Coordinates of C-alpha atoms in Angstrom, one line a residue:
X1089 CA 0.0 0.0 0.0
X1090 CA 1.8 3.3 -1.0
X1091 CA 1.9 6.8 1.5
X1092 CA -1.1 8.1 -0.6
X1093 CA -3.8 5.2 -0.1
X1094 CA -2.5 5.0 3.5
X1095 CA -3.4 9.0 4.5
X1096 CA -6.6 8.3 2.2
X1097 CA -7.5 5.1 4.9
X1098 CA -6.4 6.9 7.9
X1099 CA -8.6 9.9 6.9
X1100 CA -11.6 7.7 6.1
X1101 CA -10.9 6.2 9.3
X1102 CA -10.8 9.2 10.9
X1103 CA -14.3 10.7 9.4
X1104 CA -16.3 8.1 10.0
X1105 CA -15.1 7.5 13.3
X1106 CA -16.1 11.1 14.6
X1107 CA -18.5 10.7 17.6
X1108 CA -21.1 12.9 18.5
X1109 CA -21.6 11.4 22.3
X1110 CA -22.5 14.2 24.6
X1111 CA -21.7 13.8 28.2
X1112 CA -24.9 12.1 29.8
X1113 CA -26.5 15.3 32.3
X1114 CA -28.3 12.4 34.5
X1115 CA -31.8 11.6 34.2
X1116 CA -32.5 15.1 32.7
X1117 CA -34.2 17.9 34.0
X1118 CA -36.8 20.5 32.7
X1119 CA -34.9 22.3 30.1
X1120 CA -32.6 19.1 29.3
X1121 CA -33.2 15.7 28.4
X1122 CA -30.9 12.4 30.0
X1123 CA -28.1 13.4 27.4
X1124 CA -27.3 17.3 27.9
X1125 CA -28.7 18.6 24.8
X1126 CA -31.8 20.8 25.1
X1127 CA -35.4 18.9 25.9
X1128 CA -36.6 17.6 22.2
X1129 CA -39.7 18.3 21.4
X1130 CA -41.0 16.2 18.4
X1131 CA -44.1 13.9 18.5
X1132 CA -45.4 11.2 16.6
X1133 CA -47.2 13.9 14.2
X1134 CA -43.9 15.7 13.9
X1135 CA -42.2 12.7 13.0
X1136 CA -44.8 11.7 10.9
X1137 CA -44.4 14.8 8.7
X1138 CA -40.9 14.6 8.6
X1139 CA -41.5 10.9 6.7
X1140 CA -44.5 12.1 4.8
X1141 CA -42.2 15.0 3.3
X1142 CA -39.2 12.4 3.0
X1143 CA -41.2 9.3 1.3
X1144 CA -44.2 11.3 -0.9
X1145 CA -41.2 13.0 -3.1
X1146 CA -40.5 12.9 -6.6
X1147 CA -40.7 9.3 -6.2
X1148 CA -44.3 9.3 -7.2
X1149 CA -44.4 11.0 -10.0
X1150 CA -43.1 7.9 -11.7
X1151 CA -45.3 5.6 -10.1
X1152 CA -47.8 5.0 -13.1
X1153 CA -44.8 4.5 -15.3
X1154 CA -43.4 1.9 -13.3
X1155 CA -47.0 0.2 -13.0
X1156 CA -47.1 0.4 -16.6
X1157 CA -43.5 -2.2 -17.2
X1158 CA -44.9 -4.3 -14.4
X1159 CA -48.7 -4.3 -15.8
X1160 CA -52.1 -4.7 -13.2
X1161 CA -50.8 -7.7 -11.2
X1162 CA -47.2 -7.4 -10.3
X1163 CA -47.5 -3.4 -10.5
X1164 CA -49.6 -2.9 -7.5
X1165 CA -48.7 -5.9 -6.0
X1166 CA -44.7 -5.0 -5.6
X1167 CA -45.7 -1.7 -4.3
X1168 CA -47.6 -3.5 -1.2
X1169 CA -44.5 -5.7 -1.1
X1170 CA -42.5 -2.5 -0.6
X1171 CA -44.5 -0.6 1.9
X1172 CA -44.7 -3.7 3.6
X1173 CA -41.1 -4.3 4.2
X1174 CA -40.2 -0.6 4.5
X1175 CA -42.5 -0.5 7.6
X1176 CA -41.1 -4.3 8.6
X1177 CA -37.6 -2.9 8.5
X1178 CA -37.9 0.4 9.5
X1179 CA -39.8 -0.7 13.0
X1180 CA -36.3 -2.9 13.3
X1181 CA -34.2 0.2 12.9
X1182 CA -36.3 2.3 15.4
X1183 CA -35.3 -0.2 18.2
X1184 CA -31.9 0.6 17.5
X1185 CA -31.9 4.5 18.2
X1186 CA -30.8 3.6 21.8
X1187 CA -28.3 0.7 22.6
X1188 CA -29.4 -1.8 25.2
X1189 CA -32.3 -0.6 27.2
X1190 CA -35.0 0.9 25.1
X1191 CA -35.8 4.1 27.4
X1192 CA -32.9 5.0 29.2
X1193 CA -29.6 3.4 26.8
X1194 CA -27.2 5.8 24.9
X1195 CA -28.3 7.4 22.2
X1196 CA -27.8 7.1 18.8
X1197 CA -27.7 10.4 16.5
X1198 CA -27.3 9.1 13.6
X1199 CA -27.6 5.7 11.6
X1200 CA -23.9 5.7 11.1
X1201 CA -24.1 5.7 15.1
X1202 CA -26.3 3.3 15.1
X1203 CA -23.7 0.8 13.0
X1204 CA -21.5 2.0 15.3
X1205 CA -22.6 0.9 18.6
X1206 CA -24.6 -2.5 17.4
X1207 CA -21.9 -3.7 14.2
X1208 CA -18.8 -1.5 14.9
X1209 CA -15.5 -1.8 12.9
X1210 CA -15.5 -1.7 9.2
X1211 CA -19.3 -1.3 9.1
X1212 CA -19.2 1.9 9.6
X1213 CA -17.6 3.5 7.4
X1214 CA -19.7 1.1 4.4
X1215 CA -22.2 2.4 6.0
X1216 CA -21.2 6.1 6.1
X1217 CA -20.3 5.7 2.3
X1218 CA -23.9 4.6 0.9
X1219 CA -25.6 6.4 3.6
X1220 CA -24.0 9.8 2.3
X1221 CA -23.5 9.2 -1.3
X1222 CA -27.3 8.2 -1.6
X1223 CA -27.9 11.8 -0.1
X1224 CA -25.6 13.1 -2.2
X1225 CA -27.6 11.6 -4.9
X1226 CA -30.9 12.6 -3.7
X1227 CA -29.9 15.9 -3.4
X1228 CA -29.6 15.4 -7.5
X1229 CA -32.6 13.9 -8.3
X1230 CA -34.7 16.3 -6.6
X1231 CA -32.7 19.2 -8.2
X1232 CA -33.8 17.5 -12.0
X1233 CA -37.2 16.7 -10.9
X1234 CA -37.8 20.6 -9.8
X1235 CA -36.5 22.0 -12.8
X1236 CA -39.0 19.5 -15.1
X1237 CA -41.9 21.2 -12.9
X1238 CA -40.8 24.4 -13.0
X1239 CA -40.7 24.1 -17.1
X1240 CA -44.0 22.1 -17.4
X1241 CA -45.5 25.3 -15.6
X1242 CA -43.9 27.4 -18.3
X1243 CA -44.8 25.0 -20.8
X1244 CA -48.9 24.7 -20.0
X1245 CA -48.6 28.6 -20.2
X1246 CA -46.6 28.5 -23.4
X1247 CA -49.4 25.5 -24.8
X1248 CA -52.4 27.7 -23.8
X1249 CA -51.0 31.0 -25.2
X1250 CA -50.4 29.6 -28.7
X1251 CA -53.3 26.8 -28.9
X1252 CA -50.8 24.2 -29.2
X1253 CA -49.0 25.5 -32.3
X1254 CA -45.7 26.2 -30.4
X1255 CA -44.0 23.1 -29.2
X1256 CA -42.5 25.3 -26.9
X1257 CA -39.1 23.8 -25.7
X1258 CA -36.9 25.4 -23.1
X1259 CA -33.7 25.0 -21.5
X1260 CA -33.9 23.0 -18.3
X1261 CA -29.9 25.0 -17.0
X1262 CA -31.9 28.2 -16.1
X1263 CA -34.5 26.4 -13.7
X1264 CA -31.7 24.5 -11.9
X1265 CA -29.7 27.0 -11.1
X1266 CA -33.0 28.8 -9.6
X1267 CA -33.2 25.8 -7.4
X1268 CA -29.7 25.7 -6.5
X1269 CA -29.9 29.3 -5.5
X1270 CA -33.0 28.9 -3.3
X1271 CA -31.6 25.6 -1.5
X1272 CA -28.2 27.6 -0.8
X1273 CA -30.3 30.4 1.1
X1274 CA -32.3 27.7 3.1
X1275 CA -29.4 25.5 3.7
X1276 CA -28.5 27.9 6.3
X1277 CA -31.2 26.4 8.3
X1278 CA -28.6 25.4 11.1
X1279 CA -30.2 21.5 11.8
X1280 CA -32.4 19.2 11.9
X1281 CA -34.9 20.5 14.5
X1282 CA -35.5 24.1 13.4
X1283 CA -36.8 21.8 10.1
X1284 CA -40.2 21.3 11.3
X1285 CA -42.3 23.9 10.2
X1286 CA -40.5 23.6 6.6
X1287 CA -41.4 20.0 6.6
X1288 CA -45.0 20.4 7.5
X1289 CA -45.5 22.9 4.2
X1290 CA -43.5 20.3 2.3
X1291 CA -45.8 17.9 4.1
X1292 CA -48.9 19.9 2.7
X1293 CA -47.8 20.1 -1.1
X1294 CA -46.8 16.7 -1.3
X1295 CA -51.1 16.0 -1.4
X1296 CA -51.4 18.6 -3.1
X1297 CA -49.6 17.7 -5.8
X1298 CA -50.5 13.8 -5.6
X1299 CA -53.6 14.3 -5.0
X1300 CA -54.5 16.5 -8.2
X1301 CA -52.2 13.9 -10.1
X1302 CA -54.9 11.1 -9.2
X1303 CA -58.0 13.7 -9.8
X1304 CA -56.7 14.0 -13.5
X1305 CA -56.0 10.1 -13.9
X1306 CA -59.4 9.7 -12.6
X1307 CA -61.0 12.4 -15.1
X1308 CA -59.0 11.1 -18.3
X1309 CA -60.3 7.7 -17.1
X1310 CA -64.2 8.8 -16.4
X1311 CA -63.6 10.9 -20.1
X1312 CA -62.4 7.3 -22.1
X1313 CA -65.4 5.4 -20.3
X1314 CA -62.7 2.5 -19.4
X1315 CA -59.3 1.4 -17.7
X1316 CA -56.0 1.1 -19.8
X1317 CA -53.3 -1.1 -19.7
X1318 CA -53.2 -4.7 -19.8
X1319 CA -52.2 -7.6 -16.9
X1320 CA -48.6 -8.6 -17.7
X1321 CA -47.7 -4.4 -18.7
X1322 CA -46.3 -2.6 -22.1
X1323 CA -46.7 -4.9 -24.9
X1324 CA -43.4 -6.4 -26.6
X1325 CA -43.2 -5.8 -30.0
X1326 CA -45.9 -3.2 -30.6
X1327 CA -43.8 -0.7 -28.3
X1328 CA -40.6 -2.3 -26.5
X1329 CA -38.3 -5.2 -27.6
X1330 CA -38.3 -8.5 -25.4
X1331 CA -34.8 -7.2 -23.7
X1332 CA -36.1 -3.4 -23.4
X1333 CA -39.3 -4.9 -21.0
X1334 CA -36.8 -7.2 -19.0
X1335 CA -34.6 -3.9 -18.8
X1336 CA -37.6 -1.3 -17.9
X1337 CA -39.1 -3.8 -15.3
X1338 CA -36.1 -3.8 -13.5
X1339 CA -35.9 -0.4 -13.6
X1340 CA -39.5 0.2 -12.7
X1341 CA -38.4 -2.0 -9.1
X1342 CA -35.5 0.7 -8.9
X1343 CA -37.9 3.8 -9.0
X1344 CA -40.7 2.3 -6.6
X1345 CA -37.9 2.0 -3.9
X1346 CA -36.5 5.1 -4.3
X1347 CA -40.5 6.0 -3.8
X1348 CA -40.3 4.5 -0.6
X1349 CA -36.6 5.6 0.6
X1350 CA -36.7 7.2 3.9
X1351 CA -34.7 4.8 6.2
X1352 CA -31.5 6.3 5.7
X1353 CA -32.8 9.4 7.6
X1354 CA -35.1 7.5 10.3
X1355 CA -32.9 8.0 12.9
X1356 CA -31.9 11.7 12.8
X1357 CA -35.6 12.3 12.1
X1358 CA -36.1 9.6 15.7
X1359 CA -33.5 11.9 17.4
X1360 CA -35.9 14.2 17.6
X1361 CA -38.9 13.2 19.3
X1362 CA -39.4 14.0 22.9
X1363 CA -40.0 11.0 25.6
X1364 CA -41.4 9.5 27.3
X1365 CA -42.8 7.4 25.8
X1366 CA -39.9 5.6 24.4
X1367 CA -38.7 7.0 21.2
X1368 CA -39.1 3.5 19.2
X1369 CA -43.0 3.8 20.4
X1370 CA -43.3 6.8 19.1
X1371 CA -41.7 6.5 16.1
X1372 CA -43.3 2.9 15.0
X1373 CA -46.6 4.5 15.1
X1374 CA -45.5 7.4 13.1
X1375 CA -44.4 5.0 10.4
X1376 CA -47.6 2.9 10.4
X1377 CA -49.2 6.2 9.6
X1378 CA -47.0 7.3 7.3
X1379 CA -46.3 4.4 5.4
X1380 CA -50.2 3.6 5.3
X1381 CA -50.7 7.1 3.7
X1382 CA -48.0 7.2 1.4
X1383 CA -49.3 3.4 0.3
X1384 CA -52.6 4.8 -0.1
X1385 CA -51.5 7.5 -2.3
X1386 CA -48.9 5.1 -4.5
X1387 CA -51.9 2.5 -5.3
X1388 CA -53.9 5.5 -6.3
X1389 CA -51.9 7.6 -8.5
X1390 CA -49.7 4.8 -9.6
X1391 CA -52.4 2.8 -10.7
X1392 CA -55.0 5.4 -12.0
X1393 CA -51.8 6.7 -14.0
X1394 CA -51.4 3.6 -15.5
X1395 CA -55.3 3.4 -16.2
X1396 CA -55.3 7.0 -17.7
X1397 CA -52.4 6.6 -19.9
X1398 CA -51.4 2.8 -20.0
X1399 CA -48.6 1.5 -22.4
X1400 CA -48.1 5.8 -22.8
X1401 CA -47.9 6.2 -19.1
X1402 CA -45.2 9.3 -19.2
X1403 CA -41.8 8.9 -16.8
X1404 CA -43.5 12.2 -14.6
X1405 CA -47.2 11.8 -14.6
X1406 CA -47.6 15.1 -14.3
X1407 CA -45.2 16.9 -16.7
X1408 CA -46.1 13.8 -19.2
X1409 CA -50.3 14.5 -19.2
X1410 CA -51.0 14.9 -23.1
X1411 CA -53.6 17.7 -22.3
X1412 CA -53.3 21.2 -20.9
X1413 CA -56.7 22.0 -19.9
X1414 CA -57.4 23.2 -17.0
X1415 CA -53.9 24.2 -17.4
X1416 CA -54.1 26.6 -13.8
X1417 CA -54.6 23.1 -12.1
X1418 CA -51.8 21.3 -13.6
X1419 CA -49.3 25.0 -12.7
X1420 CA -50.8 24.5 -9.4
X1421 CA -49.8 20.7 -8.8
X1422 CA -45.9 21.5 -10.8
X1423 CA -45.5 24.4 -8.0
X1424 CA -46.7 22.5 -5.0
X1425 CA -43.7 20.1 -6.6
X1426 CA -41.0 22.7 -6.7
X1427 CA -42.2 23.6 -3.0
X1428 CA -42.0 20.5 -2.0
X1429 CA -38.8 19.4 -3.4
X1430 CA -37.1 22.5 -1.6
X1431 CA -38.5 21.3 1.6
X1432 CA -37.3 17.6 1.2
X1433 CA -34.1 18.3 -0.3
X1434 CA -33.3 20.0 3.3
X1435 CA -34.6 17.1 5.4
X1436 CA -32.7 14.6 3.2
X1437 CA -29.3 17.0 3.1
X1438 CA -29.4 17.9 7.1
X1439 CA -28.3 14.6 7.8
X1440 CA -25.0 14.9 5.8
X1441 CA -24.1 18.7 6.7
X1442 CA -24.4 18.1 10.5
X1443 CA -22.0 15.2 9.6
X1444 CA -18.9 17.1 7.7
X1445 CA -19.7 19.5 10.1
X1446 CA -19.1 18.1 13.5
X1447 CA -16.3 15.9 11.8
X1448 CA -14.6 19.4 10.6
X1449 CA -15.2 20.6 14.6
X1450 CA -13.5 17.8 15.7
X1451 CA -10.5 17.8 13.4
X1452 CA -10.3 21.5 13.8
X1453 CA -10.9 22.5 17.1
X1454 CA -9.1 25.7 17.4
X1455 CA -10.3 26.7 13.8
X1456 CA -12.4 29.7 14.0
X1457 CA -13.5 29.4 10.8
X1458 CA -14.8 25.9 11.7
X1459 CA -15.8 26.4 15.2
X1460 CA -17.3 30.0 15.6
X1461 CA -20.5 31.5 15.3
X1462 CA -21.1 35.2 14.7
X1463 CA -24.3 36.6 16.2
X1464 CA -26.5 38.4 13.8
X1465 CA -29.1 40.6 15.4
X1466 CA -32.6 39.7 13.4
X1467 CA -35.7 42.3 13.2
X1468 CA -38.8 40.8 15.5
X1469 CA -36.6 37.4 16.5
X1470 CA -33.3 36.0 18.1
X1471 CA -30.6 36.5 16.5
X1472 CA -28.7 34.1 13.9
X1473 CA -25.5 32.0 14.4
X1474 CA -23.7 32.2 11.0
X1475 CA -20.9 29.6 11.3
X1476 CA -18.7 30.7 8.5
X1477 CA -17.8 26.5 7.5
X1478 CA -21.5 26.0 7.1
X1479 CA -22.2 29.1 4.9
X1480 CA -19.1 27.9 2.6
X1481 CA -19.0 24.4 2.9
X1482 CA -23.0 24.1 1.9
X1483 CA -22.9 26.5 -0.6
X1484 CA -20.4 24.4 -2.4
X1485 CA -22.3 21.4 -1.7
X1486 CA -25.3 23.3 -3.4
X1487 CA -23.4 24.5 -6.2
X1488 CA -21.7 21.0 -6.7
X1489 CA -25.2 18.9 -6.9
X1490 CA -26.9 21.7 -9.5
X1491 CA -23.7 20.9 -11.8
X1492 CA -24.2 17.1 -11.9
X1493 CA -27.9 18.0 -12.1
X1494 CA -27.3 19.6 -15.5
X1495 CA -25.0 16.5 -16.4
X1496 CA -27.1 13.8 -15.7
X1497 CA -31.1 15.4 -16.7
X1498 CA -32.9 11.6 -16.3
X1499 CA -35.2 12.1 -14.0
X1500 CA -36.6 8.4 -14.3
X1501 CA -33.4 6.5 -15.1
X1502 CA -31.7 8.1 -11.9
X1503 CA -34.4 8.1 -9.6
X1504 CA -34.2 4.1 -10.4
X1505 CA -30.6 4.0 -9.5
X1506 CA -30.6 5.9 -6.4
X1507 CA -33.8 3.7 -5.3
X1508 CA -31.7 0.2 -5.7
X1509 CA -28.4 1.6 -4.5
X1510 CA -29.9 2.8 -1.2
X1511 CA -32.9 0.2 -0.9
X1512 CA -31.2 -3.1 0.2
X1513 CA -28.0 -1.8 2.4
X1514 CA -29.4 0.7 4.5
X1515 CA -33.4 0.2 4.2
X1516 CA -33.0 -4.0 4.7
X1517 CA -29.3 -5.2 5.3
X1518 CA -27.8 -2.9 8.1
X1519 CA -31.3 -2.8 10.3
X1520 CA -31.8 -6.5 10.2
X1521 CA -27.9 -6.8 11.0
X1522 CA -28.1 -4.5 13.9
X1523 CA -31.6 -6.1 15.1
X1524 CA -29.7 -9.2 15.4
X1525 CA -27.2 -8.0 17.1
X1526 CA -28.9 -5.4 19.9
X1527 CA -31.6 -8.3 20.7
X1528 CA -29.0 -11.1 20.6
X1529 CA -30.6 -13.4 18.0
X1530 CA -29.3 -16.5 17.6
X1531 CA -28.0 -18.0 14.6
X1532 CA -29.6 -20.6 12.4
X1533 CA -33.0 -20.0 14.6
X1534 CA -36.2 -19.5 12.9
X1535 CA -35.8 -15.8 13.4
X1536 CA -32.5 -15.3 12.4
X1537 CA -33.1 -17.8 8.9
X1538 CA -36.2 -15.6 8.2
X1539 CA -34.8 -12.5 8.8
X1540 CA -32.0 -13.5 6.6
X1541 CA -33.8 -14.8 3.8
X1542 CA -35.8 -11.0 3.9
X1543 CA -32.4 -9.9 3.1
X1544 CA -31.5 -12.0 0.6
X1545 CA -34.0 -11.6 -1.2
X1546 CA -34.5 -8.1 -1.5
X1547 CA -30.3 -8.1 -2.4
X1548 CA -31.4 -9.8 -5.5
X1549 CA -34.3 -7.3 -6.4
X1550 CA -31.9 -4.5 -6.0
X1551 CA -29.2 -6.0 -8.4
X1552 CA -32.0 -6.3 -10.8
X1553 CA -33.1 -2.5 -10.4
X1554 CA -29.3 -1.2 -10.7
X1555 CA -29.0 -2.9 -13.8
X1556 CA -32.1 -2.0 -15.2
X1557 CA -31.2 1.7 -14.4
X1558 CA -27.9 1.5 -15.3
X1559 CA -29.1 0.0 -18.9
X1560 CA -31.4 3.1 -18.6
X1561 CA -29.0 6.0 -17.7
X1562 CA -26.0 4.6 -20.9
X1563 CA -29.0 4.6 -23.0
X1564 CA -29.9 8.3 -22.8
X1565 CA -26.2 9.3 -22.7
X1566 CA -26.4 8.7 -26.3
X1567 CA -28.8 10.8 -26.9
X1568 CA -28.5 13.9 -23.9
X1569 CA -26.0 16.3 -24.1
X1570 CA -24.6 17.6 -20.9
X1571 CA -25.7 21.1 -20.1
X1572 CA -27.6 21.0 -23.4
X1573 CA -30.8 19.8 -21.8
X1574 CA -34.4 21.2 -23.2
X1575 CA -37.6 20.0 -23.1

């Protein structure tokens, strides 16, 4: 191993090693809870918001077209299978927020804490990696999906204007660097728990949004008189090629995970609920609602999509509807996107600022450029902390996802890819590893076996969505042109 891989390991060692214990205050008091910091206040609506505006993202707007590859059987049916062992493995991971007793154990900030104290060693830092590069890749996806909604909102004016003579295409730069420069301003938002009221509009236009995208499925479907689609999905031949179906239904398993990706956040969004009751209490009832309602909104846009549009069902059900009329409905639903996206882009991205951040504190502890906080005064409030790490180090963050953003513009194709590279490590593998371990299961029981199997299983159906996304991304890089992006 030569000098340069060896600083590489010890640094890597070094950032994913950096603890964020705080010295345990005792049981608590009225201002504090059992670990120093100040009393959380979060409840199981809270919590439940903070889901809602993590799970009902993007991820729905390609629900019908995944439907459509799988057809009326396996379509609905693998989204059931997905809520189901979301909410399965996500209960698992709640248990895990505090190691050993369930109420009064150490905390756990983050999942990558979580690994820590139940897996330890190399864990970690695999962890760390997926965990932050899947946020990293969010933070893309949701840049490309605002843009697309900010456009069809042009576009439906454009369409209405001219009476469908102008085919009215745009360049998609212009709208993502819009988004970039409204995430850098609220990416000064200095964590997690001053979030909430952000996440509750998010929260809000997240039905909005899905729940005009299902009034317009229903309408195009009451207009035709019947359903669309077929059992077994597109046809081959009369629209895909035998290997294009097998490729597209792969990648139609990749974008209904990424529809239910929240796991990687379940902790820090745990870490802030008050108690008692215990944390894991509270936060396995806010998933049962949450996954419920979200389930409840997949089946019904996903599938009234498919029955609007069938083998046509478009990659964005809403930027993809044929018609423009009533086009103020439609520019409704594609802003109550772009608010939405600006919301979740935060709750996903907190997670890996507070991260560098505290791992830049520790490294640097006598940096004031790390370390200090200026006080500025605010008109009618408190004043603001601006930390001078955090104003740089996010805007470049910011700036660094809108770049890839107008380098990879495939809404569908990467949404797919980030849904099987995040589904099976750390919404199945690295909960059912540390629920092993934290409840001491033994091995080769009936327990462990079935447990194990779950995660066996659900590695294969993530294989299959990477390569069905992966087939999808080199297929529209010969055809996209970076930076060169119009609709």
């Amino acid at each position: 191993m030569g000098e340069n891989d060896a600083a590489k390991n010890h640094f890597a060692s070094q950032v994913f090693s950096v603890s964020v214990d705080v010295p345990s205050q005792g049981g608590g008091s009225k201002w504090f809870d059992d670990d120093g910091r100040l009393k959380r206040t979060g409840t199981v609506w809270t919590a439940s918001a903070h889901i809602i505006t993590a799970v009902i993202g993007s991820g729905v707007l390609s629900l019908a077209w995944a439907v459509a590859q799988l057809g009326w059987i396996a379509g609905p049916a693998v989204m059931f299978l997905f809520s189901f062992v979301t909410y399965y493995t996500s209960t698992l991971l709640s248990a895990c927020y505090r190691t050993g007793d369930p109420v009064n154990g150490k905390r756990n900030y983050t999942y990558t804490d979580a690994v820590r104290s139940n897996l330890g060693g190399g864990m970690v830092k695999i962890c760390g990696y997926v965990q932050y590069l899947n946020l990293f890749g969010v933070a893309i996806g949701y840049t490309i999906a605002s843009s697309i909604s900010m456009m069809a909102v042009k576009r439906s004016n454009c369409f209405h204007k001219t009476g469908g003579k102008d085919p009215c295409h745009m360049n998609a730069n212009p709208y993502m660097i819009a988004f970039g420069i409204v995430e850098i301003i609220f990416s000064q938002i200095p964590d997690f728990e001053k979030l909430w009221w952000l996440s509750i509009v998010a929260a809000v236009m997240s039905f909005t949004y899905s729940t005009i995208g299902l009034g317009l499925g229903i309408s195009k479907v009451a207009e035709a008189g019947k359903f669309q689609g077929s059992l077994t999905g597109i046809s081959i031949g009369t629209s895909v090629t035998e290997t294009q179906k097998i490729w597209r239904s792969f990648q139609a398993l990749g974008d209904i995970a990424f529809a239910y990706s929240y796991s990687l956040i379940l902790i820090e969004i745990q870490d802030t609920i008050k108690s008692p009751p215990s944390e894991a209490k509270t936060m396995k009832k806010a998933t049962l609602i949450s996954v419920s309602v979200t389930t409840l909104f997949y089946m019904l846009c996903g599938c009234f999509g498919y029955a609007a549009f069938g083998d046509m069902s478009p990659g964005n059900l809403l930027t993809g509807f044929g018609f423009y009329n009533p086009y103020w409905l439609i520019d409704i639903a594609n802003v109550a996107i772009v608010v939405h996206l600006v919301g979740a882009y935060q709750v996903y991205c907190q997670p890996l600022f507070a991260f560098i951040e505290k791992a830049a504190a520790q490294r640097f502890p006598d940096s004031n450029f790390v370390t200090k906080d200026i006080k500025l005064p605010l008109p009618g409030s408190r004043s603001y902390n601006l930390n001078l790490f955090r104003l740089v180090f996010r805007t470049i963050f910011v700036i660094i996802t809108t770049v890839m953003s107008m380098l990879l513009p495939f809404f569908n194709d990467i949404v797919g890819l980030l849904g099987a590279l995040g589904f099976w490590p750390l919404t199945v593998y690295f909960p059912v590893e540390m629920y092993i371990a934290q409840k001491k299961i033994p091995k080769w029981s009936t327990r462990w076996v079935c447990l194990q199997i779950l995660s066996a299983a659900c590695l294969i159906i993530t294989i299959a969505a990477a390569a069905g996304s992966i087939a999808g991304v080199v297929g529209d890089l010969k055809t996209v042109k970076p930076f060169k992006t119009s609709y």
